[in-house]
Tab-separated table of C-alpha atoms in Angstrom:
chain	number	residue	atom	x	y	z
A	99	UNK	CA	-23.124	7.997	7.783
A	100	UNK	CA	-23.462	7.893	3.645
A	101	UNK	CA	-20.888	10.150	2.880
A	102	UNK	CA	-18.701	8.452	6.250
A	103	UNK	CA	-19.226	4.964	4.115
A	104	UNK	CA	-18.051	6.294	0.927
A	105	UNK	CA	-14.983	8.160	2.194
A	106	UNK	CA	-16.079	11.433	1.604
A	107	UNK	CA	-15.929	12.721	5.413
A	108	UNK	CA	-14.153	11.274	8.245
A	109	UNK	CA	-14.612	11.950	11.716
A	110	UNK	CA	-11.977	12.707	14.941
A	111	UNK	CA	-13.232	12.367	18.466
A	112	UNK	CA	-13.210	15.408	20.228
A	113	UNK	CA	-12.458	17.597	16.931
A	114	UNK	CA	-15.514	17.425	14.865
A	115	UNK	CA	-15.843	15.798	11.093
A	116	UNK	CA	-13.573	16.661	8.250
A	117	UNK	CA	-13.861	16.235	4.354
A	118	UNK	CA	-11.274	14.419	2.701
A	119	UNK	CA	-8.321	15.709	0.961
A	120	UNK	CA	-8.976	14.713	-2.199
A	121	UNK	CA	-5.030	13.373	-3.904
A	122	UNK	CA	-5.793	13.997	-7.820
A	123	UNK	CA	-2.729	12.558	-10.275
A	124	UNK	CA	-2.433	13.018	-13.821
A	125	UNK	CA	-3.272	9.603	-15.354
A	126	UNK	CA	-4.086	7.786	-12.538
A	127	UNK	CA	-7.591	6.097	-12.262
A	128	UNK	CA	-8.841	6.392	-8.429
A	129	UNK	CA	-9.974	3.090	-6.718
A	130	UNK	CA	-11.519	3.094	-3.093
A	131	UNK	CA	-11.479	-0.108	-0.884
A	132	UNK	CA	-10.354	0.151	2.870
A	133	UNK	CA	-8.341	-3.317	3.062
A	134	UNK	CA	-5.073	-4.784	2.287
A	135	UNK	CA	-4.671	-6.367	-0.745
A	136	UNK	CA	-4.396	-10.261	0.494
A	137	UNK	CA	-7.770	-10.187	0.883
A	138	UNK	CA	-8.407	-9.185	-2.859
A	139	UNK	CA	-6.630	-12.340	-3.888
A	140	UNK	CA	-7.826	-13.919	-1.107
A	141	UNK	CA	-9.446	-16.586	-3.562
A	142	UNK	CA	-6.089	-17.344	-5.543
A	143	UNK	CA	-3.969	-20.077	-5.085
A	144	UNK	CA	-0.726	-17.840	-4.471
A	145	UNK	CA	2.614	-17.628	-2.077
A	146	UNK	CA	3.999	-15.239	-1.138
A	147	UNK	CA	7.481	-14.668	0.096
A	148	UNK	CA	9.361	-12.004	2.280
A	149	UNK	CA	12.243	-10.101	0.352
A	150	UNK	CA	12.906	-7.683	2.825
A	151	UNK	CA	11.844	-5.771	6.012
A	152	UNK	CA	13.428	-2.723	7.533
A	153	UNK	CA	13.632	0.744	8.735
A	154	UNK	CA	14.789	3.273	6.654
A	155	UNK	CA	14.841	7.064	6.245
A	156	UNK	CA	11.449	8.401	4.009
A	157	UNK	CA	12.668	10.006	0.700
A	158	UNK	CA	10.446	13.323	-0.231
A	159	UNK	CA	7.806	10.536	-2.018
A	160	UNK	CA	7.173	8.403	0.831
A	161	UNK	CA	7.180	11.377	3.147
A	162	UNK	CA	4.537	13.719	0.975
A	163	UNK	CA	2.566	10.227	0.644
A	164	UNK	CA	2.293	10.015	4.654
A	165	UNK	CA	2.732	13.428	5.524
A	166	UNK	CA	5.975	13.057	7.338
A	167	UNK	CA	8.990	14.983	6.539
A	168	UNK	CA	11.553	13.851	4.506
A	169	UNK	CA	14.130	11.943	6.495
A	170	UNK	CA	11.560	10.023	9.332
A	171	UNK	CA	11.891	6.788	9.837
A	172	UNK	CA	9.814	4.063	8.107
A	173	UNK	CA	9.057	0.594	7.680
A	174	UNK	CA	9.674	-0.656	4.250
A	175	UNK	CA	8.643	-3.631	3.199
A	176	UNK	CA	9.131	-5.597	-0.264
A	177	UNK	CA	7.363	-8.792	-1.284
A	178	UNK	CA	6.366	-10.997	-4.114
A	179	UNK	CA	3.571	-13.030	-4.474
A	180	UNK	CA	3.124	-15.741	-7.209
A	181	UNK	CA	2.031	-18.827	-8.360
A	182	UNK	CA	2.465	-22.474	-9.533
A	183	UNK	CA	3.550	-20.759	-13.256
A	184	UNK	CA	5.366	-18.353	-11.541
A	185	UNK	CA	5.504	-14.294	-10.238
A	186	UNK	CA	2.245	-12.399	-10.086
A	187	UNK	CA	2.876	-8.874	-7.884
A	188	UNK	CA	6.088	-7.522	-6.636
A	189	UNK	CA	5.020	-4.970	-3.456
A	190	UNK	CA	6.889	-2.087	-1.777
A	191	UNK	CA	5.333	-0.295	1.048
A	192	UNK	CA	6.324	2.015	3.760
A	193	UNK	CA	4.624	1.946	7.132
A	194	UNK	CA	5.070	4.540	9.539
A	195	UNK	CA	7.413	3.804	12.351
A	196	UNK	CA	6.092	6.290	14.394
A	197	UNK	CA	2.801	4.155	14.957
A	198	UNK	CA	3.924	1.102	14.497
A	199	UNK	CA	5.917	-0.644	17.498
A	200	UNK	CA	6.679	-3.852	15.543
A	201	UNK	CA	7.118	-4.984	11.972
A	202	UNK	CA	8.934	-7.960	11.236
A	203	UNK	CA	9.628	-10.886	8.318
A	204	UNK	CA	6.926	-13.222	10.135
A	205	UNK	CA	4.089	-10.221	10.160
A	206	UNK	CA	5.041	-9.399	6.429
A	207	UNK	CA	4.586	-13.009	5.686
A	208	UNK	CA	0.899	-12.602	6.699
A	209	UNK	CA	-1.682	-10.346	6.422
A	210	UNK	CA	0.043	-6.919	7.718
A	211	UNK	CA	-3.165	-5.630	7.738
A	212	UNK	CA	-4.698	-8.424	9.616
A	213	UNK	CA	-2.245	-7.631	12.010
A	214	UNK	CA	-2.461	-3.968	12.437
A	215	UNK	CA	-6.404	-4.333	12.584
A	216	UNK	CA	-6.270	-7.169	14.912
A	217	UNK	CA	-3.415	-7.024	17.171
A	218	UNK	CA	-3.015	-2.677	16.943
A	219	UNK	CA	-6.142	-2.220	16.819
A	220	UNK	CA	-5.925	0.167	14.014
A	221	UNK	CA	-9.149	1.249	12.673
A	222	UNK	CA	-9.026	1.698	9.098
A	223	UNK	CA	-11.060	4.455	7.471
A	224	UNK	CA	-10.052	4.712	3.293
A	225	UNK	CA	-7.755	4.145	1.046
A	226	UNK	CA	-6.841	6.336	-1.932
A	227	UNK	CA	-5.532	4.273	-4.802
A	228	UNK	CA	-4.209	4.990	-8.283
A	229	UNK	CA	-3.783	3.386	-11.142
A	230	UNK	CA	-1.646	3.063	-14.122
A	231	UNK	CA	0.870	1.439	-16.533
A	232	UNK	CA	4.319	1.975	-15.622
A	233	UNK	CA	8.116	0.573	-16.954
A	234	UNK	CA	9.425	-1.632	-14.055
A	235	UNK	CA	13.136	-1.116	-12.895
A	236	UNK	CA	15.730	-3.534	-13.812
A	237	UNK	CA	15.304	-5.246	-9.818
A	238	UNK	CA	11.274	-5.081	-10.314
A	239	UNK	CA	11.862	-6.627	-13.979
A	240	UNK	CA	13.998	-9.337	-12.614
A	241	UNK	CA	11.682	-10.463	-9.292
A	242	UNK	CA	8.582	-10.131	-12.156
A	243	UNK	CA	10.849	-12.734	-14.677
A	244	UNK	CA	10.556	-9.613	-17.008
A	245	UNK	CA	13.279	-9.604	-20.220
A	246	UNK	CA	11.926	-6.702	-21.718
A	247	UNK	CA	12.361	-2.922	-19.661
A	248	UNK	CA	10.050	-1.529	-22.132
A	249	UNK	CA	7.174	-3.593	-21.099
A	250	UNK	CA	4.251	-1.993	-19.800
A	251	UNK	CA	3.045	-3.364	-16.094
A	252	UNK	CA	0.200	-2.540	-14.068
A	253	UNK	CA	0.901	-0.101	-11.512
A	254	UNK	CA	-1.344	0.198	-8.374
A	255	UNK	CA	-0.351	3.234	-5.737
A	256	UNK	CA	-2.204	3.049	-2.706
A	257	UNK	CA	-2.408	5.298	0.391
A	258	UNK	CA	-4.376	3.910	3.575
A	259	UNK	CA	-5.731	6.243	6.047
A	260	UNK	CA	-6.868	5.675	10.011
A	261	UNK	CA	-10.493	6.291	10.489
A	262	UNK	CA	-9.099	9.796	11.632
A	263	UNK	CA	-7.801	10.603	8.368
A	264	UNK	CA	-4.240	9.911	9.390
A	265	UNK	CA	-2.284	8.539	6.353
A	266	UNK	CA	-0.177	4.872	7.621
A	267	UNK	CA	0.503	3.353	4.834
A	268	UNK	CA	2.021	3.746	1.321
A	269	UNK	CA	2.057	1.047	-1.231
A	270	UNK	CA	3.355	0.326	-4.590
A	271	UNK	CA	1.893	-3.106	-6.556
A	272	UNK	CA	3.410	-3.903	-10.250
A	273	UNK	CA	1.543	-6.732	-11.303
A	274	UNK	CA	3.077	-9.193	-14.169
A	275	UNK	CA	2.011	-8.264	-17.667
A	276	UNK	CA	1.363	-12.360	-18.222
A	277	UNK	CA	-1.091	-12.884	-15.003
């Protein structure tokens, strides 16, 4: 149950218990939590507003990331939440389509993970996250109210996985370098 707790193992009914596959990155920093992030700013005073929803094709990223194959269809989702003083975290994820019946603007404007836990059902078992300091791209500059492309932002990678070890979904945070 320790090791179950701490992500190290995972078990499938009716196949037995695995070890987790362990996703190493150069300069990354790994994380483990087994939530969405909402409820990490849960205490914040922040908005957050939709700026897109749709299915699209996974690109060889997104696919290695969920272990699809290049070309499946996924949700993708894009967000930014801020404050009164303006943009804190501009989000991109990708949710597998294959799982997921229904995704829409009014979901994404929630807790997506409140809803797959809640509604699905989904049972959630860990999350490997990464860490670093990226550049952002001229459209992630511009929803962050960056001027500068040579800035340095926060860059949080996450993968969720099922309680079976399934991966479902993959997420990219860039945080604002003023927050």
């Amino acid at each position: 149950k320790v090791l179950e707790d701490r992500g190290i193992i995972y078990q499938r009914r009716g196949s037995g218990i695995f070890i987790r596959e362990k996703h190493q990155r150069n300069n990354y920093l790994p994380f483990f939590h087994q939530h969405g992030h909402a409820r990490d700013v849960a205490i914040l005073p922040f908005k957050r507003k939709v700026l897109k929803v749709t299915i699209m094709r996974a690109d060889e990223i997104v696919a290695f990331n969920l272990k699809l194959k290049s070309g499946d269809g996924v949700y993708f989702v894009q967000r930014l939440s801020y404050d009164d003083d303006g943009p804190l975290m501009f989000e991109e994820s990708y949710y597998k389509l294959d799982l997921i019946p229904h995704l829409s603007e009014e979901i994404a404007a929630d807790s997506i993970f409140n809803y797959l836990k809640n509604k699905l059902k989904f049972k959630f078992g860990f999350t490997d996250t990464f860490l670093n300091l990226a550049k952002p791209t001229e459209y992630i500059a511009q929803c962050l109210d960056i001027d500068n492309l040579d800035t340095s932002i926060f860059h949080i990678e996450d993968i969720y996985h099922l309680s079976d070890g399934l991966p479902i979904v993959y997420s990219n945070l860039y945080y604002s370098p003023d927050k």
